[in-house]
Coordinates of C-alpha atoms in Angstrom, one line a residue:
Chain A
M1 CA -1.9 18.6 18.0
E2 CA -3.9 15.6 19.1
L3 CA -7.1 16.7 17.2
I4 CA -5.2 16.8 13.9
Y5 CA -4.0 13.2 14.4
V6 CA -7.6 12.1 15.1
L7 CA -8.8 13.8 12.0
D8 CA -6.0 12.2 10.0
I9 CA -7.1 8.8 11.2
L10 CA -10.7 9.6 10.5
G11 CA -9.8 10.7 7.0
T12 CA -7.8 7.5 6.4
F13 CA -10.8 5.5 7.5
A14 CA -13.1 7.4 5.1
F15 CA -10.7 6.9 2.2
A16 CA -10.3 3.2 3.0
I17 CA -14.1 2.7 3.0
S18 CA -14.5 4.5 -0.3
G19 CA -11.7 2.4 -1.8
A20 CA -13.2 -0.8 -0.4
L21 CA -16.6 0.1 -1.9
V22 CA -15.1 0.8 -5.4
A23 CA -13.2 -2.5 -5.2
S24 CA -16.2 -4.5 -4.2
D25 CA -18.2 -3.1 -7.1
Q26 CA -15.4 -4.5 -9.3
K27 CA -16.0 -8.0 -7.9
F28 CA -12.5 -8.0 -6.4
D29 CA -11.8 -10.7 -3.8
L30 CA -10.8 -9.9 -0.2
F31 CA -7.2 -9.5 -1.1
G32 CA -8.0 -7.1 -3.9
V33 CA -10.3 -5.1 -1.7
I34 CA -7.7 -4.7 1.0
I35 CA -5.1 -3.6 -1.6
I36 CA -7.4 -1.0 -3.1
A37 CA -8.6 0.3 0.3
F38 CA -4.9 0.5 1.3
V39 CA -3.7 2.5 -1.7
T40 CA -6.7 4.8 -1.6
A41 CA -6.1 5.6 2.0
V42 CA -2.3 5.9 2.2
G43 CA -1.2 6.0 -1.5
G44 CA -0.9 9.8 -1.6
G45 CA 1.2 10.1 1.5
M46 CA 3.3 7.2 0.4
L47 CA 4.1 8.8 -2.9
R48 CA 4.8 12.1 -1.2
D49 CA 7.3 10.4 1.2
I50 CA 9.1 8.6 -1.6
L51 CA 9.4 11.8 -3.6
I52 CA 10.9 13.8 -0.7
D53 CA 12.9 10.8 0.7
A54 CA 11.1 10.8 4.0
H55 CA 11.7 7.4 5.5
P56 CA 10.2 5.5 7.2
I57 CA 7.2 6.3 4.9
N58 CA 3.8 7.0 6.3
W59 CA 2.3 3.6 6.9
I60 CA 5.6 1.9 7.7
G61 CA 6.3 4.5 10.5
D62 CA 2.9 4.3 12.1
M63 CA 1.1 1.0 12.3
N64 CA -2.2 2.8 13.1
Y65 CA -2.8 3.4 9.4
L66 CA -2.8 -0.3 8.7
Y67 CA -5.1 -1.1 11.6
V68 CA -7.6 1.6 10.6
I69 CA -7.6 0.3 7.0
L70 CA -8.2 -3.2 8.1
I71 CA -11.1 -2.1 10.3
A72 CA -12.5 -0.2 7.3
V73 CA -12.3 -3.2 5.1
I74 CA -13.9 -5.6 7.6
S75 CA -16.7 -3.0 8.2
T76 CA -17.3 -2.9 4.5
F77 CA -17.4 -6.7 4.2
L78 CA -19.8 -7.0 7.1
F79 CA -22.0 -4.0 6.7
K80 CA -21.9 -2.9 3.1
S81 CA -25.7 -2.6 2.8
K82 CA -25.7 -0.4 5.9
I83 CA -22.8 1.8 4.9
L84 CA -24.1 2.8 1.4
P85 CA -27.0 4.9 2.8
L86 CA -24.5 6.8 5.0
Y87 CA -22.9 8.4 1.9
K88 CA -23.4 11.9 3.3
T89 CA -21.5 11.1 6.5
L90 CA -18.8 9.5 4.4
F91 CA -18.6 12.5 2.1
L92 CA -18.1 14.7 5.2
F93 CA -15.4 12.4 6.6
D94 CA -13.8 12.3 3.1
T95 CA -13.8 16.1 2.9
V96 CA -12.2 16.4 6.3
G97 CA -9.6 13.8 5.3
I98 CA -8.8 15.7 2.2
S99 CA -8.2 18.9 4.1
V100 CA -6.1 17.3 6.8
F101 CA -4.1 15.3 4.2
T102 CA -3.4 18.4 2.2
L103 CA -2.2 20.5 5.2
L104 CA -0.2 17.7 6.8
G105 CA 1.5 17.1 3.4
L106 CA 2.3 20.8 3.0
Q107 CA 3.7 21.0 6.6
K108 CA 5.9 18.0 6.0
G109 CA 7.1 19.6 2.8
L110 CA 8.0 22.8 4.7
T111 CA 9.8 20.7 7.4
F112 CA 11.9 19.2 4.7
N113 CA 12.8 22.8 3.5
L114 CA 11.1 22.4 0.2
H115 CA 10.3 25.5 -1.9
P116 CA 6.8 26.7 -0.9
V117 CA 5.4 25.8 -4.4
V118 CA 6.8 22.3 -4.1
A119 CA 5.4 22.1 -0.5
I120 CA 1.9 22.9 -1.8
I121 CA 2.3 20.3 -4.5
M122 CA 3.2 17.7 -1.8
G123 CA 0.0 18.7 0.0
M124 CA -2.0 18.1 -3.1
I125 CA -0.2 14.8 -3.9
S126 CA -1.0 13.6 -0.4
A127 CA -4.7 14.3 -0.8
V128 CA -5.2 13.4 -4.5
F129 CA -2.9 10.6 -5.5
G130 CA -4.4 7.9 -3.3
G131 CA -7.4 8.1 -5.6
V132 CA -5.3 8.3 -8.7
I133 CA -3.4 5.1 -7.8
R134 CA -6.7 3.4 -7.0
D135 CA -8.1 4.3 -10.4
V136 CA -4.9 3.2 -12.2
L137 CA -5.0 -0.2 -10.4
T138 CA -8.7 -0.6 -11.3
N139 CA -8.0 0.2 -14.9
K140 CA -9.9 3.5 -15.1
I141 CA -8.9 7.0 -16.2
P142 CA -8.4 8.8 -12.9
L143 CA -11.7 10.6 -12.2
I144 CA -9.9 13.7 -10.9
F145 CA -8.3 14.4 -14.3
E146 CA -11.7 14.8 -16.0
K147 CA -13.8 16.4 -13.3
E148 CA -13.2 19.0 -10.6
I149 CA -13.5 17.2 -7.4
Y150 CA -11.1 18.7 -5.0
A151 CA -7.9 19.8 -6.6
S152 CA -8.8 23.5 -6.5
A153 CA -10.0 23.3 -3.0
C154 CA -6.6 21.8 -1.9
L155 CA -4.7 24.4 -3.8
L156 CA -6.6 27.3 -2.3
G157 CA -6.3 25.8 1.2
G158 CA -2.5 25.4 0.6
I159 CA -2.2 29.0 -0.5
S160 CA -4.2 30.1 2.5
Y161 CA -1.9 28.2 4.9
L162 CA 1.3 29.6 3.3
L163 CA -0.1 33.2 3.4
L164 CA -1.2 33.0 7.0
N165 CA 2.1 31.3 7.9
H166 CA 3.9 34.2 6.3
F167 CA 2.1 36.7 8.5
G168 CA 2.9 34.8 11.6
V169 CA -0.4 33.2 12.4
P170 CA 0.2 30.3 14.9
K171 CA 0.4 26.9 13.2
D172 CA -2.5 25.1 14.9
F173 CA -4.8 28.1 14.4
N174 CA -3.7 28.4 10.8
F175 CA -4.3 24.7 10.3
I176 CA -7.9 25.0 11.4
I177 CA -8.6 28.1 9.2
S178 CA -7.0 26.6 6.1
A179 CA -8.7 23.2 6.6
S180 CA -12.0 25.1 6.8
V181 CA -11.1 26.9 3.5
I182 CA -10.7 23.5 1.8
V183 CA -13.9 22.1 3.3
I184 CA -15.9 25.2 2.4
V185 CA -14.5 25.5 -1.2
R186 CA -15.2 21.8 -1.8
L187 CA -18.8 22.0 -0.4
I188 CA -19.4 25.1 -2.6
S189 CA -17.9 23.5 -5.7
V190 CA -19.9 20.3 -5.3
K191 CA -23.1 22.2 -4.5
F192 CA -22.9 24.5 -7.5
K193 CA -21.2 21.9 -9.8
L194 CA -18.3 24.3 -10.5
Q195 CA -15.7 22.9 -12.9
L196 CA -12.3 23.8 -14.2
P197 CA -12.1 24.8 -17.8
K198 CA -11.1 22.3 -20.5
I199 CA -9.0 22.8 -23.6
K200 CA -11.7 22.6 -26.3
D201 CA -11.5 26.0 -27.8
D202 CA -8.7 28.5 -27.5
I203 CA -8.6 32.2 -27.9
F204 CA -8.6 31.9 -31.7
G205 CA -11.8 29.8 -31.7
K206 CA -12.5 26.2 -32.1
T207 CA -9.4 24.0 -32.4
Chain B
M1 CA 27.7 23.1 -20.3
E2 CA 25.2 25.9 -20.7
L3 CA 24.0 24.6 -24.1
I4 CA 23.0 21.2 -22.7
Y5 CA 20.9 22.9 -20.0
V6 CA 19.1 25.0 -22.6
L7 CA 18.5 21.8 -24.7
D8 CA 17.2 20.0 -21.5
I9 CA 14.7 22.8 -20.9
L10 CA 13.7 22.9 -24.5
G11 CA 13.1 19.1 -24.5
T12 CA 11.1 19.5 -21.2
F13 CA 9.0 22.1 -23.0
A14 CA 8.3 19.9 -26.0
F15 CA 7.4 16.9 -23.8
A16 CA 5.1 19.0 -21.7
I17 CA 3.3 20.4 -24.9
S18 CA 2.9 16.8 -26.2
G19 CA 1.5 15.7 -22.9
A20 CA -0.9 18.7 -22.8
L21 CA -2.1 17.9 -26.3
V22 CA -2.8 14.3 -25.4
A23 CA -4.6 15.2 -22.2
S24 CA -6.7 17.9 -23.9
D25 CA -7.8 15.3 -26.5
Q26 CA -9.1 13.2 -23.6
K27 CA -11.2 16.1 -22.4
F28 CA -9.3 16.4 -19.2
D29 CA -9.8 19.6 -17.2
L30 CA -7.1 22.1 -16.5
F31 CA -5.8 20.1 -13.5
G32 CA -5.7 16.9 -15.4
V33 CA -3.8 18.6 -18.3
I34 CA -1.2 20.0 -15.9
I35 CA -0.7 16.6 -14.3
I36 CA -0.3 14.8 -17.7
A37 CA 2.0 17.5 -19.1
F38 CA 4.0 17.3 -15.9
V39 CA 4.5 13.5 -15.8
T40 CA 5.2 13.4 -19.5
A41 CA 8.0 16.0 -19.1
V42 CA 9.6 15.0 -15.9
G43 CA 8.3 11.5 -15.2
G44 CA 11.3 9.7 -16.7
G45 CA 13.9 11.7 -14.8
M46 CA 11.8 11.4 -11.6
L47 CA 11.6 7.6 -11.9
R48 CA 15.4 7.5 -12.5
D49 CA 16.2 9.6 -9.5
I50 CA 13.9 7.5 -7.2
L51 CA 15.5 4.3 -8.5
I52 CA 19.1 5.5 -7.9
D53 CA 18.2 7.4 -4.7
A54 CA 19.3 10.8 -6.1
H55 CA 17.6 13.4 -3.9
P56 CA 16.3 16.0 -4.3
I57 CA 14.8 14.5 -7.4
N58 CA 14.8 16.4 -10.7
W59 CA 11.8 18.8 -10.4
I60 CA 12.2 19.3 -6.7
G61 CA 15.8 20.3 -7.0
D62 CA 15.3 22.8 -9.9
M63 CA 12.2 24.9 -10.0
N64 CA 12.7 25.8 -13.7
Y65 CA 11.2 22.5 -14.8
L66 CA 7.9 23.4 -13.1
Y67 CA 7.9 26.9 -14.6
V68 CA 8.6 25.6 -18.1
I69 CA 5.8 23.0 -17.8
L70 CA 3.4 25.7 -16.6
I71 CA 4.3 27.9 -19.6
A72 CA 3.8 24.9 -21.9
V73 CA 0.3 24.2 -20.5
I74 CA -0.8 27.8 -20.6
S75 CA 0.5 28.1 -24.2
T76 CA -1.5 24.9 -25.1
F77 CA -4.6 26.4 -23.5
L78 CA -4.3 29.7 -25.3
F79 CA -2.9 28.7 -28.7
K80 CA -3.9 25.0 -29.3
S81 CA -5.1 25.7 -32.8
K82 CA -1.8 27.5 -33.7
I83 CA 0.4 24.8 -32.1
L84 CA -1.0 21.8 -33.9
P85 CA 0.3 22.8 -37.4
L86 CA 3.7 23.2 -35.8
Y87 CA 4.0 19.4 -35.4
K88 CA 7.3 19.3 -37.4
T89 CA 8.9 21.8 -35.1
L90 CA 7.6 20.0 -32.1
F91 CA 8.9 16.7 -33.4
L92 CA 12.3 18.3 -33.7
F93 CA 12.2 19.7 -30.2
D94 CA 10.9 16.3 -29.0
T95 CA 13.8 14.5 -30.7
V96 CA 16.3 16.9 -29.2
G97 CA 14.7 16.4 -25.8
I98 CA 15.0 12.6 -26.1
S99 CA 18.7 12.7 -27.0
V100 CA 19.5 15.1 -24.2
F101 CA 17.4 13.2 -21.6
T102 CA 19.1 10.0 -22.5
L103 CA 22.6 11.3 -22.2
L104 CA 22.0 13.3 -19.0
G105 CA 20.4 10.2 -17.5
L106 CA 23.4 8.1 -18.5
Q107 CA 25.9 10.7 -17.2
K108 CA 24.0 10.8 -13.9
G109 CA 24.1 7.1 -13.6
L110 CA 27.9 7.1 -14.2
T111 CA 28.2 9.9 -11.5
F112 CA 26.5 7.5 -9.1
N113 CA 29.0 4.8 -10.0
L114 CA 26.5 2.5 -11.6
H115 CA 27.5 -0.4 -13.8
P116 CA 27.7 1.0 -17.4
V117 CA 24.7 -1.3 -18.5
V118 CA 22.6 0.1 -15.6
A119 CA 23.7 3.7 -16.6
I120 CA 22.5 3.1 -20.1
I121 CA 19.2 1.8 -18.7
M122 CA 18.9 5.0 -16.6
G123 CA 19.4 7.0 -19.7
M124 CA 16.6 5.1 -21.5
I125 CA 14.3 5.4 -18.5
S126 CA 14.9 9.1 -18.4
A127 CA 13.9 9.5 -22.1
V128 CA 11.1 6.9 -22.3
F129 CA 9.2 6.6 -19.0
G130 CA 7.6 10.0 -19.0
G131 CA 5.6 8.8 -22.0
V132 CA 4.9 5.4 -20.3
I133 CA 3.6 7.1 -17.1
R134 CA 1.4 9.4 -19.3
D135 CA 0.0 6.4 -21.1
V136 CA -0.7 4.5 -17.9
L137 CA -2.5 7.5 -16.4
T138 CA -4.6 8.0 -19.5
N139 CA -5.5 4.3 -19.4
K140 CA -3.7 3.3 -22.7
I141 CA -1.2 0.6 -23.4
P142 CA 2.1 2.5 -23.6
L143 CA 2.7 3.2 -27.2
I144 CA 6.4 2.6 -27.0
F145 CA 5.8 -1.1 -26.1
E146 CA 4.0 -1.8 -29.4
K147 CA 5.9 0.4 -31.9
E148 CA 9.4 1.4 -32.3
I149 CA 9.6 5.1 -31.6
Y150 CA 12.9 5.8 -30.0
A151 CA 14.0 3.1 -27.7
S152 CA 16.6 1.8 -30.1
A153 CA 17.9 5.3 -30.9
C154 CA 18.4 5.9 -27.2
L155 CA 20.2 2.6 -26.8
L156 CA 22.6 3.2 -29.7
G157 CA 23.3 6.8 -28.5
G158 CA 24.0 5.4 -25.0
I159 CA 26.4 2.8 -26.4
S160 CA 28.1 5.5 -28.5
Y161 CA 28.6 7.7 -25.4
L162 CA 30.1 4.8 -23.4
L163 CA 32.4 3.8 -26.2
L164 CA 33.7 7.3 -26.9
N165 CA 34.1 7.9 -23.2
H166 CA 36.1 4.7 -22.9
F167 CA 38.5 6.0 -25.6
G168 CA 38.9 9.4 -23.8
V169 CA 36.8 11.6 -26.0
P170 CA 36.1 14.8 -23.9
K171 CA 32.6 14.8 -22.3
D172 CA 31.1 17.8 -24.0
F173 CA 32.3 16.7 -27.5
N174 CA 31.1 13.2 -26.8
F175 CA 27.7 14.5 -25.7
I176 CA 27.2 16.3 -29.0
I177 CA 28.3 13.3 -31.1
S178 CA 26.2 10.8 -29.2
A179 CA 23.2 13.1 -29.1
S180 CA 23.5 13.4 -32.9
V181 CA 23.5 9.6 -33.1
I182 CA 20.2 9.5 -31.3
V183 CA 18.7 12.3 -33.4
I184 CA 19.9 10.7 -36.7
V185 CA 18.8 7.1 -35.8
R186 CA 15.4 8.4 -34.8
L187 CA 14.9 10.4 -38.0
I188 CA 16.0 7.5 -40.1
S189 CA 13.8 5.0 -38.3
V190 CA 10.8 7.3 -38.6
K191 CA 11.5 8.1 -42.2
F192 CA 11.8 4.4 -43.2
K193 CA 9.3 3.1 -40.7
L194 CA 11.8 0.7 -39.2
Q195 CA 10.4 -1.5 -36.5
L196 CA 11.7 -3.9 -33.9
P197 CA 10.8 -7.6 -34.4
K198 CA 7.8 -9.1 -32.5
I199 CA 7.4 -12.6 -31.1
K200 CA 4.9 -14.0 -33.6
D201 CA 7.0 -16.8 -35.0
D202 CA 10.0 -18.4 -33.6
I203 CA 12.8 -20.3 -35.3
F204 CA 10.6 -23.4 -35.4
G205 CA 7.9 -21.6 -37.3
K206 CA 4.5 -20.2 -36.3
T207 CA 3.7 -20.5 -32.6
Chain C
M1 CA 22.7 -19.9 1.6
E2 CA 23.7 -20.8 -1.9
L3 CA 20.6 -22.8 -2.6
I4 CA 18.3 -19.9 -1.9
Y5 CA 20.2 -17.7 -4.3
V6 CA 19.9 -20.4 -7.0
L7 CA 16.1 -20.7 -6.3
D8 CA 15.8 -16.8 -6.4
I9 CA 17.4 -16.8 -9.9
L10 CA 15.3 -19.7 -11.0
G11 CA 12.2 -17.8 -9.9
T12 CA 13.3 -14.7 -11.6
F13 CA 13.8 -16.7 -14.8
A14 CA 10.3 -18.2 -14.5
F15 CA 8.7 -14.8 -13.8
A16 CA 10.5 -13.2 -16.8
I17 CA 9.4 -16.0 -19.1
S18 CA 5.8 -15.6 -18.0
G19 CA 6.1 -11.8 -18.5
A20 CA 7.6 -12.3 -22.0
L21 CA 4.8 -14.7 -23.0
V22 CA 2.1 -12.2 -21.9
A23 CA 3.8 -9.3 -23.7
S24 CA 4.3 -11.4 -26.9
D25 CA 0.5 -12.2 -26.9
Q26 CA -0.1 -8.4 -26.8
K27 CA 2.0 -8.1 -30.0
F28 CA 4.5 -5.9 -28.2
D29 CA 7.8 -5.5 -30.0
L30 CA 11.2 -6.6 -28.6
F31 CA 11.6 -3.5 -26.5
G32 CA 8.1 -3.9 -25.0
V33 CA 8.7 -7.6 -24.3
I34 CA 11.9 -6.9 -22.5
I35 CA 10.3 -4.2 -20.3
I36 CA 7.3 -6.4 -19.4
A37 CA 9.6 -9.4 -18.6
F38 CA 11.7 -7.1 -16.6
V39 CA 9.0 -5.6 -14.4
T40 CA 7.3 -9.0 -13.9
A41 CA 10.6 -10.5 -12.7
V42 CA 12.0 -7.7 -10.5
G43 CA 9.1 -5.3 -10.1
G44 CA 8.0 -6.6 -6.8
G45 CA 11.5 -6.6 -5.2
M46 CA 12.1 -3.1 -6.7
L47 CA 9.0 -1.7 -5.2
R48 CA 9.9 -3.3 -1.8
D49 CA 13.4 -1.8 -1.9
I50 CA 12.0 1.7 -2.8
L51 CA 9.4 1.5 0.0
I52 CA 12.0 0.6 2.7
D53 CA 14.8 2.7 1.3
A54 CA 17.1 -0.2 0.5
H55 CA 19.7 1.1 -2.0
P56 CA 21.1 0.0 -4.3
I57 CA 17.7 -1.7 -5.2
N58 CA 17.6 -5.3 -6.2
W59 CA 18.5 -5.3 -9.9
I60 CA 20.9 -2.3 -9.6
G61 CA 22.9 -4.1 -6.9
D62 CA 23.1 -7.5 -8.6
M63 CA 23.6 -7.6 -12.4
N64 CA 22.6 -11.3 -12.5
Y65 CA 18.9 -10.4 -12.5
L66 CA 19.4 -8.4 -15.7
Y67 CA 21.3 -11.2 -17.4
V68 CA 18.8 -13.9 -16.4
I69 CA 15.9 -11.7 -17.7
L70 CA 17.7 -11.2 -21.0
I71 CA 18.3 -14.9 -21.4
A72 CA 14.6 -15.5 -20.6
V73 CA 13.5 -13.0 -23.3
I74 CA 15.9 -14.4 -25.9
S75 CA 14.7 -17.9 -25.1
T76 CA 11.1 -16.9 -25.5
F77 CA 11.9 -15.2 -28.8
L78 CA 13.7 -18.2 -30.2
F79 CA 11.7 -21.1 -28.7
K80 CA 8.2 -19.8 -27.9
S81 CA 6.5 -22.7 -29.6
K82 CA 8.6 -25.1 -27.5
I83 CA 8.1 -23.3 -24.2
L84 CA 4.3 -23.2 -24.2
P85 CA 3.9 -26.9 -23.8
L86 CA 6.2 -26.7 -20.8
Y87 CA 3.6 -24.8 -18.8
K88 CA 3.6 -27.3 -16.0
T89 CA 7.4 -27.0 -15.5
L90 CA 7.0 -23.2 -15.7
F91 CA 4.2 -23.3 -13.1
L92 CA 6.5 -25.2 -10.8
F93 CA 9.4 -22.7 -11.3
D94 CA 6.9 -19.9 -10.8
T95 CA 5.6 -21.4 -7.5
V96 CA 9.1 -21.9 -6.3
G97 CA 9.9 -18.3 -7.3
I98 CA 6.9 -17.0 -5.3
S99 CA 7.9 -18.8 -2.2
V100 CA 11.5 -17.7 -2.4
F101 CA 10.5 -14.0 -3.2
T102 CA 8.1 -13.9 -0.3
L103 CA 10.6 -15.2 2.3
L104 CA 13.5 -13.2 1.0
G105 CA 11.4 -10.1 1.1
L106 CA 10.2 -10.9 4.6
Q107 CA 13.8 -11.5 5.8
K108 CA 14.9 -8.2 4.2
G109 CA 12.1 -6.5 6.1
L110 CA 13.3 -8.0 9.4
T111 CA 16.9 -7.0 8.6
F112 CA 15.6 -3.4 8.2
N113 CA 14.0 -3.7 11.7
L114 CA 10.4 -3.4 10.4
H115 CA 7.4 -4.4 12.4
P116 CA 6.7 -8.1 11.7
V117 CA 3.4 -7.3 10.1
V118 CA 5.2 -4.8 7.7
A119 CA 7.8 -7.4 7.1
I120 CA 5.2 -9.9 6.0
I121 CA 3.7 -7.2 3.7
M122 CA 7.1 -6.6 2.2
G123 CA 7.3 -10.4 1.5
M124 CA 4.0 -10.3 -0.2
I125 CA 4.8 -7.2 -2.2
S126 CA 8.0 -8.9 -3.4
A127 CA 6.1 -11.9 -4.7
V128 CA 2.9 -10.2 -6.0
F129 CA 3.6 -6.7 -7.3
G130 CA 5.8 -7.7 -10.3
G131 CA 2.6 -9.2 -11.7
V132 CA 0.5 -6.2 -10.7
I133 CA 2.9 -3.7 -12.5
R134 CA 2.9 -6.0 -15.5
D135 CA -0.9 -5.9 -15.6
V136 CA -1.0 -2.1 -15.2
L137 CA 1.5 -1.6 -18.0
T138 CA -0.5 -3.9 -20.3
N139 CA -3.7 -2.1 -19.4
K140 CA -5.4 -4.9 -17.6
I141 CA -7.0 -5.1 -14.2
P142 CA -4.5 -6.9 -12.0
L143 CA -5.5 -10.6 -12.1
I144 CA -4.5 -11.1 -8.5
F145 CA -7.2 -8.6 -7.3
E146 CA -10.0 -10.7 -8.8
K147 CA -8.9 -14.2 -8.3
E148 CA -7.0 -16.0 -5.7
I149 CA -3.7 -17.0 -7.1
Y150 CA -1.2 -16.9 -4.4
A151 CA -1.7 -14.0 -2.0
S152 CA -3.0 -16.3 0.7
A153 CA -0.2 -18.8 0.2
C154 CA 2.3 -16.0 0.7
L155 CA 0.6 -14.8 3.8
L156 CA 0.5 -18.2 5.4
G157 CA 4.1 -18.9 4.5
G158 CA 5.1 -15.5 6.0
I159 CA 3.2 -16.2 9.2
S160 CA 4.8 -19.7 9.4
Y161 CA 8.3 -18.1 9.0
L162 CA 7.6 -15.5 11.8
L163 CA 6.2 -18.1 14.2
L164 CA 9.1 -20.6 13.7
N165 CA 11.6 -17.8 13.9
H166 CA 10.0 -16.8 17.2
F167 CA 10.5 -20.3 18.6
G168 CA 14.2 -20.2 17.6
V169 CA 14.1 -22.5 14.5
P170 CA 17.4 -21.9 12.6
K171 CA 16.9 -19.6 9.6
D172 CA 17.8 -21.9 6.8
F173 CA 15.7 -24.7 8.1
N174 CA 12.8 -22.3 8.7
F175 CA 13.2 -21.0 5.1
I176 CA 12.8 -24.4 3.7
I177 CA 9.7 -25.3 5.8
S178 CA 7.9 -22.0 5.2
A179 CA 8.7 -22.1 1.5
S180 CA 7.2 -25.6 1.4
V181 CA 4.1 -24.2 3.2
I182 CA 3.7 -21.6 0.3
V183 CA 4.2 -24.2 -2.4
I184 CA 1.8 -26.7 -0.8
V185 CA -0.9 -24.1 -0.1
R186 CA -0.7 -22.8 -3.6
L187 CA -0.8 -26.3 -5.2
I188 CA -3.8 -27.2 -3.0
S189 CA -5.7 -23.9 -3.8
V190 CA -5.1 -24.3 -7.6
K191 CA -6.1 -28.0 -7.5
F192 CA -9.3 -27.3 -5.6
K193 CA -10.0 -23.9 -7.1
L194 CA -10.2 -22.3 -3.7
Q195 CA -11.1 -18.6 -3.7
L196 CA -11.2 -15.8 -1.3
P197 CA -14.7 -14.4 -0.5
K198 CA -16.0 -11.3 -2.4
I199 CA -18.1 -8.5 -1.1
K200 CA -21.4 -9.4 -2.8
D201 CA -23.6 -10.0 0.2
D202 CA -23.0 -8.9 3.7
I203 CA -24.4 -10.3 7.0
F204 CA -27.7 -8.5 6.4
G205 CA -28.2 -10.2 3.0
K206 CA -27.8 -9.0 -0.5
T207 CA -26.4 -5.4 -0.9

């Protein structure tokens, strides 16, 4: 569906902007900024494709990803002071990107005849690991390991897609519903600061 | 051989527990703990399979790895205070896991017609790189680069396997002997705190 | 061409030495030093081959890389105090290595029918990412993201190669010219301390 491709590109753009902003705060030079924007935007899908042996991998098979990332980096270079106040818009794009990345990754997993659980994992890797690689390359502990950001949302959206798919809901319609699940769960969890539990205490008391 | 598969699963369980413990000390949330347990347990084999183009890679081709890791994480969540005192048992499982991972990786390399030296490297990657990826993701210098833990043991066990294989010792019997070599070398090196040399001085004196 | 292979091996040797020196400064043990020398020397080409699905990957398909790396590590162990004063020679080897890695990576990309832009990226990955993986494994922010070292030189050399190739210049001759471009641009940028811009200010002023 055309719309999904447009949303995919929009999400890639938002991820690339967020990567470029992180890299520029680290005083990286232009080359460093491009690399960080690049891995943030396509790192998750790239890892997914390597794991399931899907060649050519995402950004090699479709040059539009590279062009969008380059436009995002140039925009950040020229208009950083104007972009920062737009963080709400960016957050929305970002959330849309996450939902689209998750479901496209899941669908790709199913196309490759993976076990449904593995397909959900592929969806989550697509959405999450761009940020993980960005954090590793900038020498930080990946944010997503410490703090709920969107892993649960991706998981619930993935389960929703598999369930509806099982009951014969048409793919495109299913995509829109399950993407909405991801967007809504994320907005709710950010609004109410919901967090996943940590292993501090166990059922026997403090460790 | 059935026994080897059981030992492989046992080793995976021990690696996942150790990963979950490390992640919980870092105050990671549930998602972060699962990821770290996962990469610690199957990261080495995953890297090996990507390097030698063996698809489906380990945890995609056999769902049992995922199930065992999930059980390990849940156990750590529920019983952390009871698991910590079992460190000697865990150390034993861990050592068994290392020996099995090394030899299974080596055997897989031979099956893929790799040069024997490369096959040994594949065995070592299988055993060692789960921990390396864990350390990179938790933003630490990989422990194994600084301190002898088990790299030498894996190397000696791998050489033992290739030698015995060369002289026609049956595979299963060879597996048990060479696995024992790894376990014994590791126990000895831990007991006597043996370490590999460092490059501080060279043959001309202090650098 | 025989000469290019010799230069490739020479570059691998220089990269391995530089990796071994970095690792020995971190007080890594012998195993850690070998791993760091290894990823510094062949990490870029390895990543390239995984991304474009070129199996067997570089060091698995040609054992000479492993032998050269081992010789480099042993040399560093034995003669570290004698190697350090040779930094100018090493810098020269290193620069030759970068130019050869870039162009071999680019050529491999073209052989795999990649888009010319992707082929240039493959050349740059070959030259740059060994150092990036080294820095990640030693828990540092990759130097090349912060400071111009040789990314621009690789890019210009890659563009030179594609242009001359387009105009029918014979491959071997083109290789030598474009490699010279990389070497010269790097020497100039080091000599005059040229740097890529950073995102501190944008066209609207300070951010």
